[in-house]
Amino acid sequence: MLQKINIDQIAELARLNLKPAERDKLAKDLEGILAYVSQLQELSADKVPPTSHVLPIENVFRKDFAKLSDIREAVLKHAPKCEGKFFKVPKVIEGA
Amino acid sequence: MELYELTLKQAQEFLAKNPNRKDELTKTLADRIKQVDSKLNTYINFDSKHAQKNGDVKGPLSGIPVSIKDNIVTRDWETTCASKILKGFVPPYDATVIRKLREAGAVIFGKCNMDEFAFGSSCETSCFGPTRNPWNLDFVPGGSSGGSAAAVAGRTAIAALGSDTGGSIRQPASFCGVVGLKPTYGRVSRYGLVAFGSSLDQIGPITRTVEDSAILLNVLAGHDEKDSTSANVPVPDYTSFLTKSVKGLKIGLPKEYFVKGLDPEVEKAVKQATSVLQDLGASVTEISLPHMKYAIAVYYVVAVAEASSNLGRFDGVEYGFRHESSNLRDMYFETRNQGFGAEAKRRILLGTFVLSAGYYDAYYLKGLKVRTLIKQDFDQAFQKVALVLGPTAPTPPFRIGEKMSDPLSMYLSDIYTISANLAGVPAMNVPCGFSAAGLPIGMQLTAKPFDEGTIFRAGSAYESATKWHEKVPKL
């Protein structure tokens, strides 16, 4: 089974600009890998439950209490750009 | 014998007798790195000022240097995942395994090279250049924990930590002729391991002997409230299994492992290793893992889906590299374009595709269903046998550059290791010979969940009966 993919649409979803030189190669690679993966279609597994996790795990809860932390300074120290106690990014709302 | 040649166990004994020579041990190793690492490239980041800290804590690893794959975060010490996108990232906290090593007295020694974000089987996708195999510099050390494995083999580390999502500890251990253990999923905390495939990732030891592996796992294993997927299962003393005989131990050889595609030299070495265990009293039977052949297909759906989601956090906002732009969209898209290497992009795109509307059921959901079948194969096998034995990798190490242009052929080098991650079971590479060209060959021992003890038992018995682990690459 040959799965055609729309590389530009996938790259848009993945928030990834692609260099023109790598775009076609990546599309070809992906189609090759998907052709290999398509061997899964020969198995009938309709009644098999999916495994997203191998351990029988449950959500873990803890008490919600506040404590002091010095993490903010440590985190902001190496941020690409910050101002005061905030990360700084380009304007989020266009035209504002 | 030089101090950098000591095993972890020997280093413990040396420092017990010579407690005032701790600094000498780390210094000799640092000198060794200066001497040979320009050839091997096993370290991304080595700074003796970090190595000097913590030498005075009393514990089982007191004063012993342990090297760390650079996807495990270390407080105040840059952690890169061998990716440009993490340039300048200095973690404000220690991973749980790092905290445990420090509490045991270990010296956190250096950050090892790896495939970018652990995406690769050859250590060639690192943005810091490839690591080379200490047995022959023209060959790859395997990956993704290639820096850790080559460091332990090349005597630029006494012991190291790696991480394993589809074989990233075991395959490089096989290629470098060292011992590498992927513990049971949940056995070791993942807190502070930069996530690749969260349902598959495990941290584990890479060492020169099975005994060293047990000593390190004793320190690493256990429940961690900071990792909700870590298991609350008691931790035995793993070194207690090292002296147990394999008499009566039931070992299964999956018939699906010894098929076309397996290199004849690897097959011969693994069969001979089986005979050694048989001579020591183990009983060997053929078993079947019928869905084994789908493991890679499942992995390249499930692992990439998890990876594409996990790597969404790298957007240039809070840490690492940012492409400056006055436009937010452009900042995101260009940060990721310039920050990620080719293999990272390939996996992010593939993962995004299999999770996207219209393809989710056919790919991702189907992958999860076949994952169940693979897990059931192991459940059934472990009703008959206590240990599954086979090759770790289908071939000896390949040449640098050989598989870089063909991603699928690279992926196939993990054909024997991936199923253990999908099923969550523990598995270890134990060196079991060399090819005619002088490159290492390894066997893989796999046990049921939380039964690392049986792996140590068989691995140690085999190691005591053979001399492979005593061979040293000439550099």
Coordinates of C-alpha atoms in Angstrom, one line a residue, chain A residues 1 3-7 10-19 22 25-26 29-30 32-34 36-55 57-60 70-71 74-75 77-81 87-92 94, chain B residues 75 88 90 92 185-186 199 228-229 291 293-294 296-298 301 316-320 322 324-329 331-334 336-337 340 342 345-346 348-350 352-353 356 359 362-363 365-366 368-373 375 405 407-408 411-412 422-424:
Chain A
M1 CA 0.0 0.0 0.0
Q3 CA 0.4 6.1 1.4
K4 CA 0.8 9.5 -0.2
I5 CA 1.4 12.3 2.3
N6 CA 1.0 16.0 2.1
I7 CA 4.3 17.1 3.6
I10 CA 2.1 17.8 8.2
A11 CA 4.9 20.3 8.6
E12 CA 2.3 23.0 9.3
L13 CA 0.7 20.8 12.0
A14 CA 4.2 20.1 13.5
R15 CA 5.1 23.8 13.6
L16 CA 8.1 23.2 11.4
N17 CA 9.5 25.2 8.5
L18 CA 11.4 22.9 6.2
K19 CA 14.4 23.9 4.2
E22 CA 15.1 18.7 2.8
K25 CA 13.7 14.0 0.8
L26 CA 11.7 13.9 4.0
D29 CA 11.6 9.0 3.5
L30 CA 8.2 9.2 5.2
G32 CA 9.1 4.7 2.5
I33 CA 8.7 4.2 6.2
L34 CA 4.9 4.1 5.9
Y36 CA 7.1 -0.7 5.7
V37 CA 4.6 0.1 8.5
S38 CA 1.7 -0.9 6.3
Q39 CA 2.5 -4.6 7.0
L40 CA 0.5 -4.0 10.2
Q41 CA -2.6 -4.0 7.9
E42 CA -2.2 -7.7 7.1
L43 CA -3.0 -8.5 10.8
S44 CA -6.6 -8.5 11.9
A45 CA -6.7 -7.1 15.4
D46 CA -10.2 -5.7 15.6
K47 CA -11.0 -7.4 18.9
V48 CA -7.6 -6.8 20.5
P49 CA -7.6 -4.1 23.1
P50 CA -4.9 -1.4 22.5
T51 CA -1.9 -1.1 24.9
S52 CA -0.9 2.5 25.4
H53 CA 0.9 1.6 28.6
V54 CA 2.4 -1.7 29.9
L55 CA 1.9 -1.1 33.6
I57 CA -1.1 2.4 36.5
E58 CA -3.6 4.8 38.0
N59 CA -3.5 8.5 38.4
V60 CA -1.5 9.5 41.4
D70 CA 13.7 29.4 44.4
I71 CA 13.1 27.8 41.0
A74 CA 17.0 29.6 38.2
V75 CA 14.6 29.1 35.3
K77 CA 18.3 32.9 34.3
H78 CA 18.8 30.8 31.2
A79 CA 15.6 31.8 29.3
P80 CA 16.2 33.0 25.7
K81 CA 14.5 36.3 26.7
F87 CA 9.3 35.1 29.7
K88 CA 9.3 37.5 26.8
V89 CA 7.9 36.6 23.4
P90 CA 6.9 38.5 20.3
K91 CA 3.4 40.1 20.2
V92 CA 0.8 37.3 20.4
E94 CA -1.6 40.7 15.7
Chain B
R75 CA 21.5 20.7 38.0
G88 CA 22.3 27.0 26.5
V90 CA 21.1 24.7 32.1
P92 CA 17.6 24.0 37.5
Y185 CA 9.5 -0.2 32.5
G186 CA 8.9 1.6 35.8
S199 CA 5.6 4.7 27.5
S228 CA 3.9 8.6 38.4
T229 CA 4.9 5.7 36.1
H291 CA 4.4 -11.3 16.4
K293 CA 8.3 -9.4 13.0
Y294 CA 5.8 -6.5 13.5
I296 CA 9.6 -2.3 14.2
A297 CA 6.4 -1.4 12.4
V298 CA 4.6 -0.9 15.7
V301 CA 4.1 4.3 14.9
G316 CA 12.2 28.7 21.9
V317 CA 10.0 30.3 24.6
E318 CA 11.4 29.1 27.9
Y319 CA 14.8 27.5 27.4
G320 CA 17.4 26.6 24.8
R322 CA 15.4 30.8 19.9
E324 CA 14.5 35.8 17.1
S325 CA 11.7 37.3 15.1
S326 CA 9.1 40.0 15.6
N327 CA 6.5 37.5 14.5
L328 CA 5.5 34.8 17.0
R329 CA 4.6 32.2 14.3
M331 CA 9.7 32.4 15.9
Y332 CA 8.2 29.0 16.5
F333 CA 8.6 27.6 13.0
E334 CA 12.1 28.9 12.5
R336 CA 12.2 24.4 15.3
N337 CA 13.5 24.4 11.7
F340 CA 16.2 20.2 15.1
A342 CA 17.1 15.8 10.0
K345 CA 12.3 16.3 11.9
R346 CA 11.7 12.9 10.2
I348 CA 8.3 14.6 14.4
L349 CA 6.7 14.6 11.0
L350 CA 5.9 10.9 11.0
T352 CA 2.4 14.1 13.5
F353 CA 1.1 12.2 10.5
S356 CA -3.5 13.3 12.4
Y359 CA -5.0 8.4 9.9
A362 CA -5.3 3.0 10.7
Y363 CA -1.9 3.7 12.1
L365 CA -4.6 2.7 17.1
K366 CA -3.6 -0.3 15.0
L368 CA -1.3 0.0 20.0
K369 CA -3.4 -3.2 19.2
V370 CA -0.4 -5.0 17.7
R371 CA 1.6 -3.9 20.7
T372 CA -0.8 -5.9 22.9
L373 CA -0.1 -9.0 20.7
K375 CA 3.2 -8.2 24.9
S405 CA 21.0 7.9 3.8
P407 CA 16.5 5.5 7.5
L408 CA 14.7 2.2 7.2
Y411 CA 15.8 1.3 12.0
L412 CA 16.2 -2.4 11.2
L422 CA 7.0 -2.5 23.7
A423 CA 6.3 -5.2 26.2
G424 CA 8.0 -3.4 29.1

